[in-house]
Tab-separated table of C-alpha atoms and ligand atoms in Angstrom:
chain	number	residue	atom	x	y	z
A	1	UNK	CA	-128.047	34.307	91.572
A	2	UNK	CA	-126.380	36.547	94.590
A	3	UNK	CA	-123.135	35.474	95.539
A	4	UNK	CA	-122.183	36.816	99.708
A	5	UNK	CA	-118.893	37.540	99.660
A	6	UNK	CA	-117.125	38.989	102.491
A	7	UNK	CA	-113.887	41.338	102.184
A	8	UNK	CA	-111.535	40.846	105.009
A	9	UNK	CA	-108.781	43.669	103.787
A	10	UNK	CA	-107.103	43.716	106.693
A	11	UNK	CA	-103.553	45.876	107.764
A	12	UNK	CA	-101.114	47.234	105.759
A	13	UNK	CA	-101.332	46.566	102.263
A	14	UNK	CA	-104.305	44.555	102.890
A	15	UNK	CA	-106.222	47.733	101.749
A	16	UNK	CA	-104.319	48.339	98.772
A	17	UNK	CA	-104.132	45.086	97.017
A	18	UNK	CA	-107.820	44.105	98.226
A	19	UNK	CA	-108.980	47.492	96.198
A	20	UNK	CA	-107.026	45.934	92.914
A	21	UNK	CA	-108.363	42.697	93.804
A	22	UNK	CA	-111.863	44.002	93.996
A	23	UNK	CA	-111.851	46.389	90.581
A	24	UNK	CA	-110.387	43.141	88.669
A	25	UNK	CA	-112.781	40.664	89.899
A	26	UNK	CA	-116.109	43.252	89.105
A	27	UNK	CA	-114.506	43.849	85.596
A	28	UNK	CA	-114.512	40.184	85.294
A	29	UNK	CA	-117.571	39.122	86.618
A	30	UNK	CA	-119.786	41.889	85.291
A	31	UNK	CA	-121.661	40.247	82.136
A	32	UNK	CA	-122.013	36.949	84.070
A	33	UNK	CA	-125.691	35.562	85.609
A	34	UNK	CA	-123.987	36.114	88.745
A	35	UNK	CA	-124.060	38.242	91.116
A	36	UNK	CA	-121.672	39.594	93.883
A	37	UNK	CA	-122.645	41.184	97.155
A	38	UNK	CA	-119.551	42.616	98.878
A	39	UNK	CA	-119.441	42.923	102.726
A	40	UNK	CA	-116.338	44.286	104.351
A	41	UNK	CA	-115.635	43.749	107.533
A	42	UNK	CA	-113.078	44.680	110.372
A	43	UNK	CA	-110.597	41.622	110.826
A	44	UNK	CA	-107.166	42.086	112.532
A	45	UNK	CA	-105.686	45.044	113.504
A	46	UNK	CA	-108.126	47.018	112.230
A	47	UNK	CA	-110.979	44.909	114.038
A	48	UNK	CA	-108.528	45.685	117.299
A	49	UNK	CA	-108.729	49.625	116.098
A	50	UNK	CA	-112.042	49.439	115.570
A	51	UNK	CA	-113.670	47.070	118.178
A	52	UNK	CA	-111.212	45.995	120.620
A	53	UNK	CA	-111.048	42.285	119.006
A	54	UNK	CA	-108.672	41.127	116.133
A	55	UNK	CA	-112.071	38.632	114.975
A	56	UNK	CA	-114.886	40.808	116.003
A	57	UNK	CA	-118.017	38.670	116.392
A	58	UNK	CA	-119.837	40.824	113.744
A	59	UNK	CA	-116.922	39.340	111.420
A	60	UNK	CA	-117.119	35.813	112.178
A	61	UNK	CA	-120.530	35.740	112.236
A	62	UNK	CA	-120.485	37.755	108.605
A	63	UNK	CA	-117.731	34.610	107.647
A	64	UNK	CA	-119.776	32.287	108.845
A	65	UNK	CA	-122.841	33.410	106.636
A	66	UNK	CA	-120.446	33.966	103.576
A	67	UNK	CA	-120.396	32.261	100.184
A	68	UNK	CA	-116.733	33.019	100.267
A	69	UNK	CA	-114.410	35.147	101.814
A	70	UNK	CA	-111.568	37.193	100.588
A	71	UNK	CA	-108.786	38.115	102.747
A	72	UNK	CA	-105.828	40.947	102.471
A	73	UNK	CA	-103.447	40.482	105.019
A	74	UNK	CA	-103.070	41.054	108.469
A	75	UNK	CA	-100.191	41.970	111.302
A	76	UNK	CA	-98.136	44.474	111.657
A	77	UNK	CA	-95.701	45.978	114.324
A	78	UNK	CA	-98.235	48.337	115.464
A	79	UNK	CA	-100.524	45.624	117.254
A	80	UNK	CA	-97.439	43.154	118.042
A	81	UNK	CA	-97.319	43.726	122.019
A	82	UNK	CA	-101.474	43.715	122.060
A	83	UNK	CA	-103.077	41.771	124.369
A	84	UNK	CA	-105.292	39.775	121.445
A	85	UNK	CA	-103.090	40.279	117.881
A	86	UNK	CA	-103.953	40.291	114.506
A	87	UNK	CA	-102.114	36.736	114.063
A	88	UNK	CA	-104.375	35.412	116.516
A	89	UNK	CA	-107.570	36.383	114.882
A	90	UNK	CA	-106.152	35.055	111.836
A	91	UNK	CA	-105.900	31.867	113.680
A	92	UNK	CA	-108.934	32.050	115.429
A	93	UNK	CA	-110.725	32.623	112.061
A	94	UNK	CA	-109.271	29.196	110.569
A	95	UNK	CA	-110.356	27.596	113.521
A	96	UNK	CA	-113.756	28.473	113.659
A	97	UNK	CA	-114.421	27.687	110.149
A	98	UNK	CA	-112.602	24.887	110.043
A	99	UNK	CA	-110.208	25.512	106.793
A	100	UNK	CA	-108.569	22.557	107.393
A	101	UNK	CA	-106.605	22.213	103.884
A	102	UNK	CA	-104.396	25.593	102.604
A	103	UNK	CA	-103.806	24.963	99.641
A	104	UNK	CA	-100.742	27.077	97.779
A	105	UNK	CA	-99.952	26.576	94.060
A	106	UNK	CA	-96.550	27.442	93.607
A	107	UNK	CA	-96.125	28.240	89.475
A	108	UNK	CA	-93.361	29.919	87.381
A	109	UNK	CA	-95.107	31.474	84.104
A	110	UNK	CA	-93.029	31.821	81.187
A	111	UNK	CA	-93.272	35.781	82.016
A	112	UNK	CA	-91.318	35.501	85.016
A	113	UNK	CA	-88.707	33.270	83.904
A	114	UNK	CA	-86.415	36.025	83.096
A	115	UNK	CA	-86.919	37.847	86.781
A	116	UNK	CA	-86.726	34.193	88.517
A	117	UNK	CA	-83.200	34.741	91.107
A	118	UNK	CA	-82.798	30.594	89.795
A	119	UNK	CA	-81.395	29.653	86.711
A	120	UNK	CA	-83.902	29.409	84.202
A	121	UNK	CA	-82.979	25.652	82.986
A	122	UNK	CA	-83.426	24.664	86.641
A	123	UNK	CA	-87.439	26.616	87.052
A	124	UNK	CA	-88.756	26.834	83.666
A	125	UNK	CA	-91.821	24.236	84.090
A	126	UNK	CA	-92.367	24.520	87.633
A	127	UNK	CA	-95.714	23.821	88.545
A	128	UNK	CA	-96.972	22.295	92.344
A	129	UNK	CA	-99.085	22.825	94.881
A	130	UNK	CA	-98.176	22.622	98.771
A	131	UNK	CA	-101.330	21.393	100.571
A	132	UNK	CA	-100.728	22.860	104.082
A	133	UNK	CA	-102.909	21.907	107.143
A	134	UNK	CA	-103.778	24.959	108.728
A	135	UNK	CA	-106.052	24.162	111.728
A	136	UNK	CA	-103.540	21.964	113.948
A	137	UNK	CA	-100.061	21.246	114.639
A	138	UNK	CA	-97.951	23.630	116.738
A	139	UNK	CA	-99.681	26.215	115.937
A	140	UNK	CA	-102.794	25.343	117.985
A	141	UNK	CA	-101.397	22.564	120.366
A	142	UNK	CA	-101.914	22.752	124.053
A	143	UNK	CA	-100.132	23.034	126.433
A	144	UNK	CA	-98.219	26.211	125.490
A	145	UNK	CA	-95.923	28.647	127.627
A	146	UNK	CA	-94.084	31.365	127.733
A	147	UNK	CA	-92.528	32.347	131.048
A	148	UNK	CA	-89.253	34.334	131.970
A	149	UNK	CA	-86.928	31.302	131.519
A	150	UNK	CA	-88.467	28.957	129.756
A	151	UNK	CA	-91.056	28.166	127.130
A	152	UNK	CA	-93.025	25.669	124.993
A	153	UNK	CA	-94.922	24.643	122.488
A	154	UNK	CA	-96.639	21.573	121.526
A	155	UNK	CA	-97.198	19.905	118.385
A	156	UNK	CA	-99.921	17.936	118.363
A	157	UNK	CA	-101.710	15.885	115.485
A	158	UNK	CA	-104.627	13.144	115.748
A	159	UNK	CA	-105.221	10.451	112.726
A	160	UNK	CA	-108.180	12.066	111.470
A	161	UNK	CA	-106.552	15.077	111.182
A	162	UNK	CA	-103.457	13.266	109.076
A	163	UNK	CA	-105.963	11.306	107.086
A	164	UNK	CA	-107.933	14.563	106.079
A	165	UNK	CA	-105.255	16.534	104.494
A	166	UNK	CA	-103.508	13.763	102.645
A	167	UNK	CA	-106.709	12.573	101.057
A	168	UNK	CA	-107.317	16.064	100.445
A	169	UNK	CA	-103.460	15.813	98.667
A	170	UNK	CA	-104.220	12.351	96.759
A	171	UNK	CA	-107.526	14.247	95.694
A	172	UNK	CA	-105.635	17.023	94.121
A	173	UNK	CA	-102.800	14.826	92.813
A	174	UNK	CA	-105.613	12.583	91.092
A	175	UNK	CA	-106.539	15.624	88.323
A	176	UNK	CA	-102.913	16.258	88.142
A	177	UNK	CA	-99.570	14.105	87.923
A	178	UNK	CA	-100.569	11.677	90.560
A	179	UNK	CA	-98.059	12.313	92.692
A	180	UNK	CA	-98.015	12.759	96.241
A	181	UNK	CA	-94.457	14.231	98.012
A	182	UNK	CA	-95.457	14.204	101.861
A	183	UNK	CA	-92.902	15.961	104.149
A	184	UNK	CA	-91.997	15.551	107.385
A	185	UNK	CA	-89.595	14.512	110.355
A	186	UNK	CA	-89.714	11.347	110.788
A	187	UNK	CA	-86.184	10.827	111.679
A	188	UNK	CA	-87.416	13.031	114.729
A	189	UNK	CA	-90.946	13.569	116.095
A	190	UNK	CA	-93.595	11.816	117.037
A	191	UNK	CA	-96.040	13.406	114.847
A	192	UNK	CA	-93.748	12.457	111.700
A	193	UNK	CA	-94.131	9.316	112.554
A	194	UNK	CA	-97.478	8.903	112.990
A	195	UNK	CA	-98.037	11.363	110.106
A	196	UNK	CA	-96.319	9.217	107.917
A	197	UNK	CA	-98.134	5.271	108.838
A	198	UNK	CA	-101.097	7.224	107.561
A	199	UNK	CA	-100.217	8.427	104.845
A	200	UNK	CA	-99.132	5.272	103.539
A	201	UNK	CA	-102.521	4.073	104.381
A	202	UNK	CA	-104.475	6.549	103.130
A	203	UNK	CA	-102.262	5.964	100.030
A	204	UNK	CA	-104.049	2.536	99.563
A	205	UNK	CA	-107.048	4.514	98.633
A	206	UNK	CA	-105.414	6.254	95.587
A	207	UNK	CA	-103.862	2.676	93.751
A	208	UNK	CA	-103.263	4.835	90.437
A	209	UNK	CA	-101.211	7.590	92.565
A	210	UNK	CA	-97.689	7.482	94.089
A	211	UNK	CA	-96.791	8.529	97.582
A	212	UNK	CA	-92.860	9.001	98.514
A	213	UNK	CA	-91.526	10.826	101.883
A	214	UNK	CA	-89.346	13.785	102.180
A	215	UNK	CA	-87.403	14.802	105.228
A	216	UNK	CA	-88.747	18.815	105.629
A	217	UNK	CA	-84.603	20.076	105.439
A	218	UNK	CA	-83.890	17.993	102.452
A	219	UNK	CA	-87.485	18.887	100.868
A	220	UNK	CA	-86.110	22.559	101.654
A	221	UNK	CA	-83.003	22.126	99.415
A	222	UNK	CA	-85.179	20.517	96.903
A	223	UNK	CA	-87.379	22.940	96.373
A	224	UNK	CA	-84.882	25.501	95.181
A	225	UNK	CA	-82.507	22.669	93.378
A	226	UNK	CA	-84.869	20.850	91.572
A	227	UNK	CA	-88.438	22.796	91.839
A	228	UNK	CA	-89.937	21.013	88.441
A	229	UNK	CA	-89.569	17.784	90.477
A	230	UNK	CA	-92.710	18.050	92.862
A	231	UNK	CA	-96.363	18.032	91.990
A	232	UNK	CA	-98.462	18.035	95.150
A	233	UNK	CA	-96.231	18.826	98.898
A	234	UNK	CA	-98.731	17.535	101.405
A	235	UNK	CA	-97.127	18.492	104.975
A	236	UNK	CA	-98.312	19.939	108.483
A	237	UNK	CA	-99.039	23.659	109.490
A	238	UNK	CA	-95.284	24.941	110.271
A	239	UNK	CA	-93.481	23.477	107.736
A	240	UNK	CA	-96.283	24.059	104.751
A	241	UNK	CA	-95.675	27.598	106.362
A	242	UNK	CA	-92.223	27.883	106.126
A	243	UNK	CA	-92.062	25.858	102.472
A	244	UNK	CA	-94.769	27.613	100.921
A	245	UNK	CA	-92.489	31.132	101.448
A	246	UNK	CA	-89.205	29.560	100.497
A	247	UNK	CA	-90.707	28.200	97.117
A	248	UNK	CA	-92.151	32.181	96.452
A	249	UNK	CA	-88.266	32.531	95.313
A	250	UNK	CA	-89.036	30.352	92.446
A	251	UNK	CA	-91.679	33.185	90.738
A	252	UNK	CA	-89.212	35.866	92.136
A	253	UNK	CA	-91.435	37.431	94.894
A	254	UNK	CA	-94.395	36.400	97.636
A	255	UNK	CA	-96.190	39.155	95.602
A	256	UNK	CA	-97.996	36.603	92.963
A	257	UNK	CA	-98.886	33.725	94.767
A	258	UNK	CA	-102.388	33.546	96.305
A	259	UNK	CA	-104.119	30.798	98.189
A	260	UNK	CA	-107.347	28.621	99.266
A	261	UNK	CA	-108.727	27.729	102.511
A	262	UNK	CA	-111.307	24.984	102.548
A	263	UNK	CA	-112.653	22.975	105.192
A	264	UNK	CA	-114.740	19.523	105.043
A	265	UNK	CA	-117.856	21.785	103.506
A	266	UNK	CA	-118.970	25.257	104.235
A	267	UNK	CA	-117.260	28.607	103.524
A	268	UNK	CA	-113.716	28.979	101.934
A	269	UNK	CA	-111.377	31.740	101.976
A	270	UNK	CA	-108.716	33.276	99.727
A	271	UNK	CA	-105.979	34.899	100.498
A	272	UNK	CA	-102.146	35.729	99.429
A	273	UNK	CA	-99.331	33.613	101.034
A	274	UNK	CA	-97.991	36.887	102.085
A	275	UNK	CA	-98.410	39.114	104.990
A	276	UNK	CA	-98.656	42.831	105.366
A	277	UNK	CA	-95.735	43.975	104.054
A	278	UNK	CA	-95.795	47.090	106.761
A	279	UNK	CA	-92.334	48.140	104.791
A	280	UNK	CA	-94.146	48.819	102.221
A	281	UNK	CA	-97.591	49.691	102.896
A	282	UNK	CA	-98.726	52.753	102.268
A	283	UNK	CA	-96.594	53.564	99.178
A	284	UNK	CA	-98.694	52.117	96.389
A	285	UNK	CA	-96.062	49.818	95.455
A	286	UNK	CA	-97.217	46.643	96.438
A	287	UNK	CA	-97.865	43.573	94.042
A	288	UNK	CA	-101.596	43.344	93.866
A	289	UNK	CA	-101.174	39.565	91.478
A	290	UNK	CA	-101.046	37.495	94.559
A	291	UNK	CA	-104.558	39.379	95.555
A	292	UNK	CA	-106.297	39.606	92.193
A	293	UNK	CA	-104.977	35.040	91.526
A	294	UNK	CA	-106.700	34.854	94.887
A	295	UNK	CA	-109.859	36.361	93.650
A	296	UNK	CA	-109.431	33.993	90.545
A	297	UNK	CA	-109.215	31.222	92.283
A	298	UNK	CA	-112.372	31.862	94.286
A	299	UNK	CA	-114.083	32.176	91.093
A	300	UNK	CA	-112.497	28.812	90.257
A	301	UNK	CA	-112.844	26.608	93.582
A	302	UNK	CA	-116.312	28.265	94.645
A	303	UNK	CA	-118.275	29.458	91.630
A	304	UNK	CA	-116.608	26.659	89.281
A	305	UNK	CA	-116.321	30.255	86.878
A	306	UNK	CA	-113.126	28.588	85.064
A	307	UNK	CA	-113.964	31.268	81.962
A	308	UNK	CA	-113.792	34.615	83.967
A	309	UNK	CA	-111.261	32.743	85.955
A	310	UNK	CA	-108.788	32.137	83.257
A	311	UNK	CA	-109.526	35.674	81.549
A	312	UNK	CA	-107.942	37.041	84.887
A	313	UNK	CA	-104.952	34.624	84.838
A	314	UNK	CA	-104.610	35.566	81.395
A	315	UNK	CA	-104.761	39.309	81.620
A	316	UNK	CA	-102.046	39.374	85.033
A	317	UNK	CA	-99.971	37.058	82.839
A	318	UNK	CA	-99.932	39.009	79.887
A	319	UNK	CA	-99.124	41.854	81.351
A	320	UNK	CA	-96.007	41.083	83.211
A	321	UNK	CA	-94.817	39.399	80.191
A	322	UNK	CA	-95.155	43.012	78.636
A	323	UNK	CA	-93.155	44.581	81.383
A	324	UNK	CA	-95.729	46.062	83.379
A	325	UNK	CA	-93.949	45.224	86.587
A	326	UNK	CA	-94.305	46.437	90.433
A	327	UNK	CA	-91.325	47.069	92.038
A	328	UNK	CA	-90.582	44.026	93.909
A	329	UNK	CA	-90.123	42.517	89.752
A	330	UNK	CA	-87.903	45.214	89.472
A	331	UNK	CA	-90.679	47.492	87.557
A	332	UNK	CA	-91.718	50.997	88.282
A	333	UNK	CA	-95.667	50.286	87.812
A	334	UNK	CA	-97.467	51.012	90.819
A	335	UNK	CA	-100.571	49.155	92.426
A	336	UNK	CA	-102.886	51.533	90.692
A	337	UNK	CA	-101.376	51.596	87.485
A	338	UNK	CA	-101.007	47.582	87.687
A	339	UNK	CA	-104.880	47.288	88.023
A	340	UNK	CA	-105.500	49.656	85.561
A	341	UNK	CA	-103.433	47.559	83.065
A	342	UNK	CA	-105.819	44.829	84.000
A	343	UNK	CA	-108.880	46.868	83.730
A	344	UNK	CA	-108.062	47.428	80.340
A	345	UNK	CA	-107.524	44.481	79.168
A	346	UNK	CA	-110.658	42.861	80.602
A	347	UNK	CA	-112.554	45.680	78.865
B	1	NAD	P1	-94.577	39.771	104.614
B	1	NAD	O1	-95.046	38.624	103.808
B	1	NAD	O2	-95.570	40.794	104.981
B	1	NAD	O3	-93.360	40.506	103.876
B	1	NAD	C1	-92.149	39.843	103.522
B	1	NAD	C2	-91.439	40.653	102.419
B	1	NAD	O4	-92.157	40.477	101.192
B	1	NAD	C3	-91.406	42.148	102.685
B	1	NAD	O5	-90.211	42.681	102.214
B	1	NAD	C4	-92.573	42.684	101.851
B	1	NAD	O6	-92.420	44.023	101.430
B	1	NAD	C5	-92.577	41.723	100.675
B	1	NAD	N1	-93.941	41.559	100.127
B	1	NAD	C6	-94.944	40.816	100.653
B	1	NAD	N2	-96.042	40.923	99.894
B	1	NAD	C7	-95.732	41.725	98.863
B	1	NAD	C8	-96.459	42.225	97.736
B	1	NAD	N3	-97.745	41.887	97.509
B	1	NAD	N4	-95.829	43.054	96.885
B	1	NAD	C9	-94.542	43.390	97.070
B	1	NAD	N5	-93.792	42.946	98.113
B	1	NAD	C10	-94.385	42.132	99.000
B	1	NAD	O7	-93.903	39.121	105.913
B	1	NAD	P2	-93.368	39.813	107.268
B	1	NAD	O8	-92.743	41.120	106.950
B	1	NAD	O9	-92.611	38.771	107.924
B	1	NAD	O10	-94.680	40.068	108.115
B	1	NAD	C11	-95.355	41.320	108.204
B	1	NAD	C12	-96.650	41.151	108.993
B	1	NAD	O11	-97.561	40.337	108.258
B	1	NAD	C13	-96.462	40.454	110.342
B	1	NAD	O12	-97.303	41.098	111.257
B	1	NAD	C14	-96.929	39.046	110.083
B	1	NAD	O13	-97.407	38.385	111.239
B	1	NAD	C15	-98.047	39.280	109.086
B	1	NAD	N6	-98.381	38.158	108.210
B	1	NAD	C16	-99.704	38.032	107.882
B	1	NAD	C17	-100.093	37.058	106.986
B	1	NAD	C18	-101.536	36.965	106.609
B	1	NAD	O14	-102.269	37.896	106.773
B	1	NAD	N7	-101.973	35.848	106.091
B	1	NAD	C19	-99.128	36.251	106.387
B	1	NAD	C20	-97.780	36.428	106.724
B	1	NAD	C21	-97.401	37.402	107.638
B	2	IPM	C1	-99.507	32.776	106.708
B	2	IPM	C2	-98.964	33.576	107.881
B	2	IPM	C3	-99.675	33.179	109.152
B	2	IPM	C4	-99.304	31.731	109.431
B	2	IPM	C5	-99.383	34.056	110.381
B	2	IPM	C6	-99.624	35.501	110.115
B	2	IPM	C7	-100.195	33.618	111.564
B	2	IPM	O1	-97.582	33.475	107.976
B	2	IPM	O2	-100.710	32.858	106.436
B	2	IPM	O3	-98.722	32.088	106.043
B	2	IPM	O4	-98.237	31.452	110.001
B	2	IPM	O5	-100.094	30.867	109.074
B	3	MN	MN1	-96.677	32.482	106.275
């Protein structure tokens, strides 16, 4: 069986952490009846380097075509005053396929306890997953502006969108601790309002789950005060933005937490939480975990390969619990050296 996948590595330390990403997921894949077939393609500012277009058609149709897609990172302050940026690709690409439901586990492993900024009694145990709706909200709600003196955006949701992400949620919740926190602002908008009627009724449809509301500030304050509290954070595109970063505190860096893109059926993509890191890039110091989980989890969510899967998991675990540590955990192993660590212990 030949698996398409296509490698999006993007700007920055896209490059970097998609060649870690890549090496671990062959080791782990290569005595298995499948097959991978990797197809990289030009996607943000390196599609606008290369073809004038952040999402060159060759890409999307390539996406389109996919099994599954893998994605670096884009951005990056070279391309920020372009006419088309590397963001926008990134949401054009969401868009077009659809991903509806981003979905962002947020775990502490026992190795990171010690490097955690939060008191260990408070994030030992921590184990959720924000389900952010990626393909409406502000984000993609018309009408938009930006003049000289004044500008706008508009957040926008319909009820199918609402209802398709929380049942996503309550799906999630259902193989886990049945619980449902959905977060919002319903004290204040519109769509918190109407976001949160149906949720309650899509709630009906999960009797042997529990749904409870969150304001997004106090969920904020929650997250880093009691993070063992929450098991599934269902909540729109800015906020499961915003929350989804905040909570990387708990692990002690953006650089381990990956993510998955799915829409209704069809492709889905993987990708880090994080961005380019253009501080960084370049230096072979970048975190390659969030990368190589988001390989994993591909493996996981698309191939259902929960044994090469978990020998990945494993192997990233293991080491950082030995010390073998990028610099953003305070280590002095490089991006290289990381993956080699892996390598060998895949072997
Ligand atoms: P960022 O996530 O790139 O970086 C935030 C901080 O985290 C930086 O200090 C960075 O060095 C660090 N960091 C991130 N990933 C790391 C890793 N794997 N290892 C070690 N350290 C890591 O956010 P930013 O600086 O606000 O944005 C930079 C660019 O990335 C912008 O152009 C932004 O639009 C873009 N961006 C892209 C994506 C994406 O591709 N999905 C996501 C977020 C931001
Ligand atoms: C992310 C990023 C993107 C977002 C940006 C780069 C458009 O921050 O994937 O979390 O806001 O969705
Ligand atoms: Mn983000």
């Amino acid at each position: 069986m030949v698996k398409k996948i296509v490698v999006l590595a993007g700007d920055g330390i896209g490059p970097e952490i998609m060649a870690s990403g890549l090496a671990v997921l062959k080791k782990a894949v290569e005595h298995s009846d499948v097959q991978f077939e990797f197809d990289a393609q030009d996607f943000g500012g390196s599609g606008i380097d290369a073809k004038g277009e952040p999402l060159p058609s060759e890409t999307l149709a390539a996406c389109q075509s996919a099994d599954a897609i893998l994605l670096g990172a884009i951005g990056g302050p070279k391309w920020e005053q372009a006419e088309k940026t590397p963001e926008q690709g990134l949401l054009a690409l969401r868009r077009e396929l659809n991903l509806f439901a981003n979905i962002r586990p947020i775990s502490v492993p026992d190795a990171l306890l010690p490097l955690s900024p939060i008191k260990e009694n408070i994030v030992k145990g921590t184990d959720f997953i924000v389900v952010r709706e990626l393909t409406s909200g502000i984000y993609f709600g018309e009408p938009r502006h930006l003049g000289e003196n004044e500008a706008y955006d508009t957040n926008r949701y319909n009820v199918d969108e609402i209802k398709r992400i929380i049942r996503q949620a309550f799906e999630i919740a259902s193989g886990r601790r049945k619980h449902v926190l959905s977060v919002d602002k319903a004290n204040v908008l519109a769509t918190s309002k109407l976001w949160r009627k149906v949720a309650e009724e899509v709630a009906q449809e999960f009797p042997d789950c529990t749904l409870e509301h969150q304001y997004v500030d106090s969920a904020a304050m929650r997250i880093v005060q009691n993070p063992t509290a929450f098991d599934v954070i269902v909540t729109e595109n800015l906020f499961g933005d915003i929350l989804s970063d905040e909570a990387s505190v708990l692990p002690g860096t953006l650089g381990v937490l990956p993510s998955a893109s799915h829409g209704e059926s069809g492709v889905s993509l993987y990708e880090p939480i994080h961005g380019s890191a253009p501080d960084i890039a370049g230096k072979n110091i970048a975190n390659p975990v969030s990368m190589i989980l988001s390989a994993s989890l591909m493996l996981r969510q698309s191939f259902d390969m929960h044994e090469e899967a978990d020998r990945i998991e494993t192997a990233c675990f293991e080491a950082m619990e030995e010390g073998i540590l990028t610099k953003d955990l305070g280590g002095t192993t490089t991006t290289t050296a990381f993956t080699e660590a892996i390598l060998e212990k895949l072997a």
